[in-house]
């Protein structure tokens, strides 16, 4: 019996997968549009005093009776549809984003966001990073929005010059609570933990990061060196070198990282790729020391912390409130 030819099999399977994904997206967009329209009707009826809250309960009962087996139209969910519509009705650009996420994602963002700009932040990030429901909830617990506003990435001038879009890619701190690192821990513990939970670390870094290697070998002259972790970022089209330090940031670390970047650009980088970027991932850092160290750096580098526990979100929210209040006061004084 002759073996079946496999020519074209992968292409056909690829078409099937793509078609199924499009079908799911189409169904989801239609469902979100339905919830939007239902929410709009309820909102208008209540605003015009045509309906009271009790009518919504009657509507839920009517739908259950006339559409047996139809799920998702309970009284609480109908009120969520109203809230959903009222939260986004004044922003056409944002309302277009809603159709790209499942209803559960939209509900998480709607219920856990404190401010309109926070909602928009998580909408865009969830679409860009294609977060699962679990990962989206984790990012709320990790206070990603608060950290992004209060502590933008600390980068050297060459990063701003050669990779301006990198400011939207990198973070000031990365939360790696999933490693379960002991205190104290060694660089070997951190290194092994990141490799063991590489999938989770890649999610924390961002969707466009691709793993290249661990203890990546670099030969300069007659000496051999090993770079802790090497990644490639598809959006920035460049190699990203990550050096690990379990202590606080020290200025002398930048010299070694700059040396590694030079070796990568000379011997590893391909002609069509942009210059490599270096990241020092430290247990802690003094922001003023970081500012001084980076200001004269000639290499495209940045300093970031790794945090072994989820941050105190309430504390960050309080700091964010102070931040916005201060900006409002300063804007008022300028006027």
XYZ file of N, CA, C and O in Angstrom, residues 90-288:
796
model
N -19.537 57.704 23.525
C -19.065 59.007 23.057
C -17.730 58.941 22.327
O -17.189 59.986 21.949
N -17.189 57.764 22.147
C -15.887 57.626 21.499
C -15.971 56.558 20.406
O -15.897 55.363 20.679
N -16.114 57.005 19.154
C -16.287 56.064 18.040
C -15.044 55.207 17.816
O -15.149 54.030 17.467
N -13.860 55.807 17.985
C -12.619 55.056 17.759
C -12.495 53.921 18.768
O -12.179 52.779 18.415
N -12.769 54.223 20.033
C -12.674 53.192 21.074
C -13.758 52.142 20.891
O -13.504 50.945 21.043
N -14.959 52.572 20.544
C -16.055 51.614 20.388
C -15.754 50.602 19.291
O -16.232 49.464 19.336
N -14.933 50.976 18.314
C -14.548 50.033 17.258
C -13.623 48.943 17.796
O -13.617 47.814 17.280
N -12.854 49.267 18.839
C -11.944 48.278 19.429
C -12.699 47.169 20.142
O -12.224 46.032 20.222
N -13.875 47.498 20.674
C -14.625 46.548 21.497
C -14.955 45.276 20.747
O -14.994 44.190 21.318
N -15.202 45.407 19.441
C -15.604 44.246 18.632
C -14.478 43.251 18.444
O -14.703 42.135 18.001
N -13.243 43.676 18.780
C -12.090 42.793 18.584
C -11.804 41.913 19.792
O -10.904 41.069 19.745
N -12.546 42.112 20.880
C -12.330 41.330 22.099
C -13.584 40.554 22.476
O -14.705 41.020 22.226
N -13.427 39.394 23.103
C -14.595 38.645 23.587
C -15.343 39.430 24.664
O -14.775 40.321 25.311
N -16.588 39.077 24.882
C -17.418 39.752 25.885
C -16.807 39.651 27.276
O -16.835 40.613 28.048
N -16.230 38.484 27.603
C -15.638 38.323 28.936
C -14.480 39.304 29.143
O -14.322 39.872 30.219
N -13.663 39.521 28.100
C -12.570 40.489 28.201
C -13.124 41.893 28.409
O -12.614 42.659 29.234
N -14.152 42.225 27.644
C -14.748 43.552 27.777
C -15.313 43.771 29.175
O -15.193 44.865 29.745
N -15.923 42.746 29.739
C -16.485 42.877 31.084
C -15.394 43.069 32.129
O -15.554 43.861 33.061
N -14.289 42.348 31.986
C -13.179 42.494 32.930
C -12.643 43.926 32.880
O -12.429 44.568 33.919
N -12.415 44.430 31.680
C -11.883 45.785 31.521
C -12.874 46.819 32.044
O -12.496 47.773 32.731
N -14.147 46.625 31.748
C -15.173 47.581 32.179
C -15.304 47.607 33.697
O -15.431 48.671 34.309
N -15.266 46.440 34.318
C -15.516 46.357 35.761
C -14.297 46.723 36.603
O -14.439 47.227 37.718
N -13.094 46.492 36.074
C -11.893 46.701 36.895
C -11.165 48.017 36.633
O -10.283 48.400 37.398
N -11.513 48.709 35.566
C -10.864 49.986 35.267
C -11.506 51.109 36.068
O -12.722 51.163 36.207
N -10.669 52.014 36.559
C -11.148 53.143 37.353
C -11.344 54.406 36.519
O -12.086 55.295 36.912
N -10.667 54.481 35.380
C -10.683 55.696 34.571
C -10.870 55.355 33.098
O -10.503 54.249 32.666
N -11.410 56.290 32.307
C -11.565 56.034 30.859
C -10.243 55.718 30.175
O -10.192 54.819 29.321
N -9.159 56.437 30.524
C -7.877 56.168 29.866
C -7.322 54.799 30.263
O -6.594 54.172 29.489
N -7.689 54.326 31.451
C -7.279 52.980 31.849
C -8.012 51.935 31.003
O -7.413 50.946 30.567
N -9.301 52.161 30.755
C -10.055 51.243 29.893
C -9.432 51.162 28.503
O -9.249 50.073 27.951
N -9.115 52.311 27.943
C -8.532 52.350 26.598
C -7.176 51.649 26.585
O -6.851 50.906 25.651
N -6.385 51.864 27.639
C -5.068 51.227 27.748
C -5.203 49.713 27.681
O -4.503 49.050 26.898
N -6.102 49.146 28.501
C -6.236 47.687 28.525
C -6.908 47.143 27.268
O -6.602 46.018 26.833
N -7.816 47.901 26.666
C -8.404 47.479 25.397
C -7.313 47.311 24.345
O -7.240 46.285 23.658
N -6.478 48.327 24.220
C -5.425 48.282 23.198
C -4.390 47.197 23.505
O -3.950 46.480 22.597
N -4.005 47.075 24.765
C -3.006 46.079 25.132
C -3.536 44.662 24.945
O -2.814 43.780 24.470
N -4.793 44.425 25.322
C -5.372 43.081 25.184
C -5.445 42.671 23.719
O -5.219 41.501 23.377
N -5.766 43.634 22.846
C -5.816 43.342 21.408
C -4.409 43.111 20.869
O -4.151 42.143 20.143
N -3.494 43.997 21.228
C -2.121 43.911 20.730
C -1.421 42.636 21.196
O -0.772 41.939 20.390
N -1.570 42.314 22.482
C -0.857 41.168 23.045
C -1.635 39.863 22.962
O -1.106 38.802 23.282
N -2.910 39.967 22.540
C -3.771 38.779 22.442
C -3.795 38.004 23.764
O -3.615 36.786 23.811
N -4.016 38.743 24.857
C -4.056 38.127 26.172
C -5.260 37.210 26.313
O -6.355 37.509 25.832
N -5.066 36.118 27.005
C -6.175 35.272 27.425
C -6.905 35.976 28.566
O -6.411 36.968 29.117
N -8.054 35.439 28.941
C -8.812 36.000 30.070
C -7.958 35.969 31.341
O -7.905 36.952 32.093
N -7.266 34.872 31.563
C -6.429 34.734 32.758
C -5.291 35.748 32.759
O -4.987 36.364 33.782
N -4.671 35.950 31.603
C -3.552 36.885 31.532
C -4.027 38.321 31.688
O -3.347 39.149 32.314
N -5.189 38.644 31.151
C -5.745 39.987 31.317
C -6.003 40.270 32.796
O -5.664 41.353 33.310
N -6.589 39.314 33.490
C -6.840 39.493 34.923
C -5.526 39.640 35.688
O -5.431 40.434 36.630
N -4.507 38.908 35.275
C -3.204 39.016 35.941
C -2.613 40.413 35.760
O -2.033 40.970 36.695
N -2.745 40.983 34.583
C -2.190 42.311 34.340
C -2.895 43.379 35.180
O -2.263 44.358 35.588
N -4.179 43.184 35.451
C -4.863 44.096 36.370
C -4.291 43.947 37.773
O -4.041 44.939 38.466
N -4.084 42.700 38.210
C -3.508 42.470 39.539
C -2.090 43.041 39.632
O -1.670 43.505 40.689
N -1.372 42.995 38.512
C -0.003 43.493 38.480
C 0.050 45.004 38.294
O 1.133 45.582 38.216
N -1.127 45.650 38.215
C -1.216 47.117 38.100
C -0.396 47.640 36.933
O 0.344 48.625 37.060
N -0.536 47.005 35.782
C 0.266 47.405 34.632
C 0.005 48.859 34.229
O 0.942 49.608 33.917
N -1.247 49.281 34.237
C -1.571 50.656 33.844
C -0.930 51.663 34.788
O -0.296 52.633 34.348
N -1.092 51.451 36.089
C -0.520 52.370 37.066
C 0.997 52.456 36.907
O 1.580 53.542 36.954
N 1.642 51.313 36.718
C 3.094 51.294 36.573
C 3.537 51.989 35.286
O 4.559 52.689 35.256
N 2.768 51.810 34.204
C 3.122 52.424 32.923
C 3.048 53.944 32.998
O 3.876 54.649 32.409
N 2.052 54.456 33.734
C 1.888 55.908 33.851
C 2.910 56.499 34.811
O 3.552 57.516 34.512
N 3.062 55.862 35.966
C 3.927 56.414 37.010
C 5.410 56.195 36.736
O 6.246 57.026 37.108
N 5.743 55.075 36.104
C 7.154 54.727 35.908
C 7.415 54.276 34.473
O 7.511 53.072 34.202
N 7.514 55.212 33.541
C 7.836 54.819 32.156
C 9.239 54.236 32.082
O 10.061 54.421 32.986
N 9.514 53.526 31.018
C 10.813 52.859 30.857
C 11.958 53.865 30.896
O 11.866 54.962 30.345
N 13.054 53.491 31.579
C 14.266 54.313 31.673
C 15.240 53.858 30.585
O 15.767 52.742 30.644
N 15.464 54.712 29.575
C 16.288 54.321 28.428
C 17.374 55.355 28.185
O 17.271 56.517 28.593
N 18.434 54.936 27.492
C 19.522 55.836 27.135
C 19.132 56.656 25.908
O 18.239 56.262 25.148
N 19.797 57.806 25.667
C 19.486 58.622 24.489
C 19.538 57.862 23.162
O 18.682 58.102 22.295
N 20.515 56.955 22.937
C 20.526 56.232 21.661
C 19.255 55.412 21.402
O 18.891 55.208 20.239
N 18.596 54.939 22.462
C 17.340 54.203 22.263
C 16.293 55.143 21.668
O 15.580 54.795 20.724
N 16.202 56.339 22.218
C 15.230 57.316 21.706
C 15.545 57.708 20.266
O 14.646 57.985 19.470
N 16.827 57.734 19.922
C 17.236 58.158 18.579
C 17.057 57.054 17.542
O 16.562 57.308 16.436
N 17.462 55.836 17.879
C 17.444 54.751 16.884
C 16.197 53.884 16.972
O 15.823 53.237 15.998
N 15.547 53.834 18.157
C 14.360 53.005 18.339
C 13.287 53.784 19.102
O 12.934 53.410 20.226
N 12.774 54.884 18.570
C 11.794 55.684 19.328
C 10.556 54.900 19.753
O 9.988 55.155 20.812
N 10.167 53.921 18.949
C 8.982 53.119 19.288
C 9.249 52.150 20.431
O 8.315 51.543 20.974
N 10.521 52.016 20.830
C 10.867 51.113 21.933
C 10.259 51.563 23.246
O 10.077 50.760 24.163
N 9.954 52.849 23.367
C 9.360 53.360 24.605
C 7.999 52.733 24.858
O 7.535 52.685 26.008
N 7.335 52.271 23.804
C 6.042 51.604 23.957
C 6.188 50.094 24.123
O 5.206 49.391 24.344
N 7.406 49.594 23.981
C 7.657 48.147 24.037
C 8.162 47.719 25.414
O 7.683 46.742 26.000
N 9.120 48.483 25.935
C 9.769 48.082 27.182
C 9.106 48.723 28.399
O 8.431 49.748 28.290
N 9.332 48.130 29.566
C 8.745 48.606 30.815
C 9.833 48.916 31.835
O 10.954 48.420 31.734
N 9.445 49.693 32.813
C 10.362 50.022 33.895
C 10.549 48.843 34.837
O 11.592 48.713 35.483
N 9.539 47.974 34.920
C 9.609 46.799 35.803
C 8.834 45.645 35.188
O 7.815 45.850 34.517
N 9.331 44.446 35.430
C 8.674 43.226 34.972
C 8.330 42.373 36.190
O 9.186 42.141 37.050
N 7.085 41.930 36.259
C 6.616 41.144 37.396
C 6.770 39.663 37.068
O 6.188 39.172 36.090
N 7.544 38.953 37.888
C 7.813 37.530 37.632
C 7.431 36.693 38.851
O 8.153 35.786 39.265
N 6.259 37.017 39.412
C 5.806 36.287 40.600
C 5.598 34.805 40.313
O 5.636 33.960 41.211
N 5.393 34.474 39.031
C 5.159 33.081 38.642
C 6.400 32.211 38.830
O 6.309 30.978 38.776
N 7.570 32.805 39.058
C 8.787 32.016 39.262
C 8.839 31.389 40.644
O 9.498 30.365 40.836
N 8.166 32.002 41.618
C 8.227 31.491 42.982
C 9.634 31.468 43.539
O 10.033 30.515 44.225
N 10.404 32.522 43.286
C 11.807 32.558 43.718
C 11.923 32.684 45.231
O 11.164 33.432 45.861
N 12.869 31.981 45.834
C 13.092 32.133 47.282
C 13.817 33.442 47.565
O 14.405 34.056 46.673
N 13.762 33.891 48.803
C 14.512 35.064 49.237
C 15.480 34.660 50.343
O 15.038 34.146 51.368
N 16.760 34.857 50.163
C 17.391 35.400 48.958
C 17.508 34.351 47.852
O 17.329 33.154 48.103
N 17.816 34.797 46.645
C 18.038 33.880 45.524
C 19.260 34.339 44.740
O 19.684 35.491 44.827
N 19.819 33.434 43.983
C 21.033 33.723 43.213
C 20.676 34.047 41.764
O 19.535 33.842 41.329
N 21.667 34.506 41.008
C 21.442 34.745 39.575
C 21.132 33.435 38.865
O 20.364 33.407 37.908
N 21.732 32.349 39.358
C 21.458 31.037 38.768
C 19.993 30.662 38.994
O 19.332 30.129 38.089
N 19.464 30.927 40.203
C 18.042 30.664 40.481
C 17.153 31.455 39.525
O 16.185 30.913 38.968
N 17.472 32.729 39.354
C 16.685 33.588 38.472
C 16.772 33.106 37.033
O 15.741 32.999 36.345
N 17.987 32.809 36.591
C 18.210 32.367 35.215
C 17.447 31.071 34.926
O 16.717 30.961 33.926
N 17.599 30.099 35.806
C 16.915 28.811 35.619
C 15.402 28.969 35.667
O 14.669 28.341 34.896
N 14.948 29.824 36.588
C 13.509 30.045 36.702
C 12.921 30.645 35.437
O 11.851 30.217 34.976
N 13.610 31.613 34.850
C 13.114 32.240 33.629
C 13.088 31.254 32.470
O 12.159 31.268 31.643
N 14.076 30.402 32.398
C 14.098 29.393 31.334
C 12.995 28.360 31.543
O 12.357 27.915 30.581
N 12.785 27.967 32.795
C 11.758 26.968 33.107
C 10.358 27.502 32.814
O 9.478 26.750 32.372
N 10.158 28.796 33.064
C 8.852 29.419 32.814
C 8.963 30.411 31.654
O 8.424 31.519 31.703
N 9.643 29.975 30.595
C 9.932 30.868 29.476
C 8.656 31.383 28.814
O 8.581 32.557 28.432
N 7.654 30.532 28.691
C 6.399 30.959 28.066
C 5.784 32.116 28.850
O 5.335 33.111 28.259
N 5.762 32.003 30.176
C 5.200 33.076 31.004
C 6.053 34.342 30.910
O 5.515 35.455 30.891
N 7.364 34.166 30.842
C 8.244 35.328 30.742
C 8.058 36.039 29.404
O 8.072 37.275 29.334
N 7.868 35.277 28.338
C 7.627 35.870 27.023
C 6.321 36.665 27.011
O 6.241 37.734 26.397
N 5.305 36.157 27.702
C 4.042 36.895 27.800
C 4.256 38.200 28.551
O 3.735 39.247 28.167
N 5.057 38.149 29.624
C 5.329 39.348 30.405
C 6.147 40.361 29.588
O 5.911 41.577 29.674
N 7.093 39.875 28.787
C 7.894 40.765 27.953
C 7.033 41.431 26.883
O 7.148 42.624 26.632
N 6.192 40.656 26.226
C 5.365 41.181 25.148
C 5.342 40.228 23.969
O 6.272 39.440 23.743
N 4.290 40.327 23.175
C 4.011 39.341 22.134
C 5.102 39.231 21.061
O 5.365 38.162 20.530
N 5.759 40.326 20.721
C 6.707 40.302 19.604
C 8.093 39.801 19.972
O 8.983 39.769 19.128
N 8.294 39.437 21.237
C 9.599 38.909 21.641
C 9.715 37.428 21.276
O 8.803 36.645 21.538
N 10.847 37.062 20.680
C 11.132 35.664 20.326
C 12.441 35.257 21.007
O 13.430 36.007 20.964
N 12.446 34.088 21.604
C 13.630 33.610 22.323
C 14.676 33.108 21.339
O 14.378 32.336 20.425
N 15.924 33.556 21.531
C 17.031 33.118 20.674
C 17.931 32.132 21.406
O 18.259 31.071 20.872
N 18.334 32.478 22.640
C 19.214 31.547 23.335
C 19.560 31.996 24.742
O 19.401 33.156 25.116
N 20.049 31.034 25.535
C 20.510 31.271 26.904
C 22.015 31.078 26.941
O 22.558 30.197 26.255
N 22.701 31.936 27.743
C 24.159 31.912 27.797
C 24.717 31.923 26.368
O 25.566 31.119 25.998
N 24.187 32.862 25.601
C 24.538 32.955 24.172
C 26.027 33.254 24.024
O 26.534 34.234 24.571
N 26.756 32.419 23.268
C 28.207 32.573 23.181
C 28.627 33.748 22.285
O 28.093 33.942 21.191
N 29.560 34.534 22.780
C 30.159 35.623 22.014
C 31.672 35.490 22.122
O 32.214 35.403 23.224
N 32.335 35.485 20.987
C 33.795 35.367 20.978
C 34.386 36.668 20.475
O 34.076 37.134 19.377
N 35.224 37.279 21.288
C 35.894 38.523 20.913
C 37.393 38.315 21.150
O 37.821 38.030 22.280
N 38.155 38.464 20.081
C 39.582 38.159 20.189
C 39.770 36.684 20.511
O 39.184 35.815 19.864
N 40.526 36.412 21.535
C 40.751 35.024 21.935
C 39.949 34.645 23.173
O 40.182 33.603 23.777
N 38.998 35.509 23.535
C 38.211 35.259 24.748
C 36.776 34.904 24.413
O 36.213 35.371 23.411
N 36.192 34.073 25.267
C 34.794 33.664 25.114
C 33.948 34.325 26.191
O 34.335 34.379 27.366
N 32.768 34.801 25.793
C 31.826 35.435 26.711
C 30.459 34.776 26.531
O 30.187 34.146 25.506
N 29.616 34.920 27.550
C 28.276 34.323 27.493
C 27.256 35.362 27.935
O 27.316 35.854 29.066
N 26.350 35.675 27.041
C 25.270 36.615 27.325
C 24.121 35.860 27.992
O 23.721 34.795 27.524
N 23.597 36.391 29.090
C 22.591 35.659 29.872
C 21.420 35.182 29.011
O 21.137 33.984 28.942
N 20.724 36.126 28.379
C 19.551 35.783 27.567
C 19.534 36.638 26.312
O 19.793 37.844 26.375
N 19.213 36.025 25.199
C 19.118 36.773 23.940
C 17.754 36.538 23.309
O 17.302 35.394 23.172
N 17.106 37.646 22.942
C 15.797 37.602 22.297
C 15.857 38.399 20.998
O 16.826 39.119 20.733
N 14.810 38.255 20.195
C 14.642 39.084 19.007
C 13.255 39.693 19.069
O 12.290 39.006 19.416
N 13.163 40.993 18.769
C 11.862 41.652 18.760
C 11.446 41.909 17.320
O 12.122 42.641 16.584
N 10.323 41.314 16.929
C 9.892 41.387 15.535
C 9.509 42.805 15.132
O 9.794 43.258 14.021
N 8.819 43.520 16.033
C 8.377 44.868 15.704
C 9.541 45.845 15.548
O 9.567 46.663 14.625
N 10.518 45.750 16.458
C 11.686 46.624 16.405
C 12.742 46.111 15.428
O 13.675 46.838 15.091
N 12.592 44.866 15.000
C 13.524 44.231 14.073
C 14.955 44.294 14.590
O 15.881 44.715 13.898
N 15.118 43.854 15.835
C 16.470 43.887 16.401
C 16.616 42.829 17.485
O 15.633 42.350 18.059
N 17.881 42.479 17.753
C 18.201 41.596 18.863
C 18.055 42.361 20.172
O 18.314 43.569 20.235
N 17.639 41.654 21.224
C 17.501 42.253 22.551
C 18.284 41.391 23.535
O 17.941 40.227 23.766
N 19.354 41.966 24.073
C 20.197 41.252 25.035
C 19.736 41.582 26.449
O 19.543 42.754 26.782
N 19.555 40.551 27.280
C 19.138 40.761 28.663
C 20.193 40.182 29.598
O 20.519 38.998 29.536
N 20.737 41.066 30.443
C 21.675 40.647 31.476
C 20.969 40.679 32.828
O 20.238 41.637 33.145
N 21.169 39.667 33.645
C 20.469 39.511 34.917
C 21.373 39.878 36.089
O 22.531 39.470 36.141
N 20.810 40.639 37.026
C 21.523 41.008 38.245
C 20.563 40.880 39.423
O 19.485 41.487 39.408
N 20.935 40.104 40.442
C 20.025 39.890 41.568
C 20.184 40.955 42.648
O 19.452 40.963 43.633
N 21.118 41.868 42.460
C 21.282 42.973 43.391
C 20.758 44.269 42.793
O 20.027 44.265 41.808
N 21.154 45.394 43.377
C 20.731 46.691 42.849
C 21.594 47.059 41.644
O 22.706 46.535 41.463
N 21.076 47.950 40.840
C 21.812 48.419 39.667
C 23.056 49.198 40.079
O 23.010 50.043 40.973
N 24.169 48.884 39.420
C 25.404 49.633 39.595
C 25.833 50.176 38.231
O 25.727 49.476 37.222
N 26.324 51.428 38.170
C 26.660 52.044 36.887
C 27.640 51.242 36.038
O 27.560 51.257 34.802
N 28.576 50.527 36.697
C 29.577 49.791 35.924
C 28.985 48.653 35.086
O 29.624 48.156 34.148
N 27.751 48.225 35.410
C 27.126 47.153 34.632
C 26.904 47.565 33.178
O 26.882 46.717 32.280
N 26.725 48.865 32.944
C 26.443 49.329 31.581
C 27.621 49.087 30.644
O 27.425 48.858 29.445
N 28.836 49.160 31.160
C 30.008 48.956 30.318
C 30.033 47.566 29.709
O 30.275 47.400 28.504
N 29.767 46.558 30.529
C 29.766 45.183 30.036
C 28.635 44.956 29.045
O 28.832 44.304 28.008
N 27.451 45.517 29.346
C 26.313 45.345 28.440
C 26.594 46.026 27.098
O 26.281 45.478 26.034
N 27.185 47.231 27.138
C 27.548 47.911 25.897
C 28.534 47.098 25.074
O 28.463 47.065 23.833
N 29.476 46.427 25.757
C 30.437 45.552 25.075
C 29.718 44.412 24.363
O 30.014 44.089 23.211
N 28.729 43.805 25.034
C 27.970 42.713 24.419
C 27.197 43.208 23.200
O 27.104 42.508 22.173
N 26.631 44.403 23.292
C 25.874 44.942 22.164
C 26.777 45.174 20.956
O 26.385 44.928 19.809
N 27.981 45.660 21.215
C 28.933 45.867 20.117
C 29.268 44.539 19.445
O 29.343 44.452 18.203
N 29.475 43.503 20.244
C 29.783 42.176 19.687
C 28.599 41.635 18.886
O 28.788 41.053 17.810
N 27.383 41.832 19.394
C 26.197 41.372 18.660
C 26.065 42.096 17.320
O 25.781 41.472 16.288
N 26.257 43.415 17.333
C 26.107 44.190 16.103
C 27.178 43.850 15.072
O 26.924 43.832 13.866
N 28.383 43.557 15.535
C 29.472 43.246 14.601
C 29.402 41.821 14.069
O 29.672 41.588 12.880
N 29.059 40.885 14.948
C 29.237 39.473 14.585
C 27.947 38.661 14.459
O 27.983 37.567 13.886
N 26.836 39.149 14.987
C 25.609 38.350 14.995
C 24.488 39.010 14.185
O 23.752 38.336 13.470
N 24.360 40.301 14.289
C 23.268 41.017 13.604
C 23.348 40.827 12.091
O 24.416 40.904 11.502
N 22.173 40.604 11.486
C 22.087 40.461 10.036
C 21.963 41.843 9.387
O 21.521 42.802 10.029
N 22.322 41.959 8.100
C 22.349 43.276 7.437
C 21.014 44.032 7.479
O 21.012 45.264 7.555
N 19.894 43.314 7.441
C 18.589 43.984 7.393
C 18.043 44.334 8.779
O 16.999 44.969 8.887
N 18.773 43.950 9.833
C 18.287 44.188 11.194
C 18.818 45.501 11.755
O 19.881 45.982 11.371
N 18.068 46.069 12.692
C 18.474 47.288 13.381
C 19.478 46.961 14.484
O 19.592 45.807 14.906
N 20.203 47.971 14.986
C 21.162 47.723 16.079
C 20.488 47.097 17.293
O 19.326 47.375 17.596
N 21.233 46.262 17.978
C 20.710 45.542 19.145
C 20.441 46.500 20.308
O 21.050 47.565 20.417
N 19.508 46.097 21.169
C 19.174 46.832 22.386
C 19.538 45.965 23.587
O 19.356 44.746 23.559
N 20.050 46.606 24.638
C 20.416 45.874 25.846
C 19.531 46.230 27.019
O 19.179 47.395 27.208
N 19.170 45.229 27.803
C 18.345 45.427 28.994
C 19.078 44.859 30.204
O 19.453 43.684 30.203
N 19.289 45.711 31.212
C 19.802 45.237 32.494
C 18.610 45.001 33.401
O 17.895 45.942 33.772
N 18.370 43.744 33.754
C 17.237 43.389 34.600
C 17.762 43.159 36.014
O 18.417 42.159 36.293
N 17.480 44.129 36.898
C 18.040 44.120 38.246
C 16.952 43.939 39.302
O 15.776 44.209 39.043
N 17.366 43.524 40.479
C 16.409 43.352 41.570
C 15.911 44.688 42.085
O 14.776 44.810 42.557
N 16.734 45.725 42.000
C 16.336 47.056 42.455
C 17.209 48.086 41.766
O 18.255 47.765 41.195
N 16.780 49.352 41.843
C 17.551 50.432 41.233
C 17.153 51.752 41.869
O 16.015 51.936 42.301
N 18.108 52.657 41.926
C 17.861 54.025 42.351
C 17.649 54.837 41.071
O 18.549 54.928 40.230
N 16.470 55.432 40.914
C 16.131 56.099 39.658
C 17.084 57.244 39.327
O 17.373 57.501 38.152
N 17.592 57.935 40.354
C 18.526 59.036 40.089
C 19.858 58.495 39.586
O 20.468 59.060 38.672
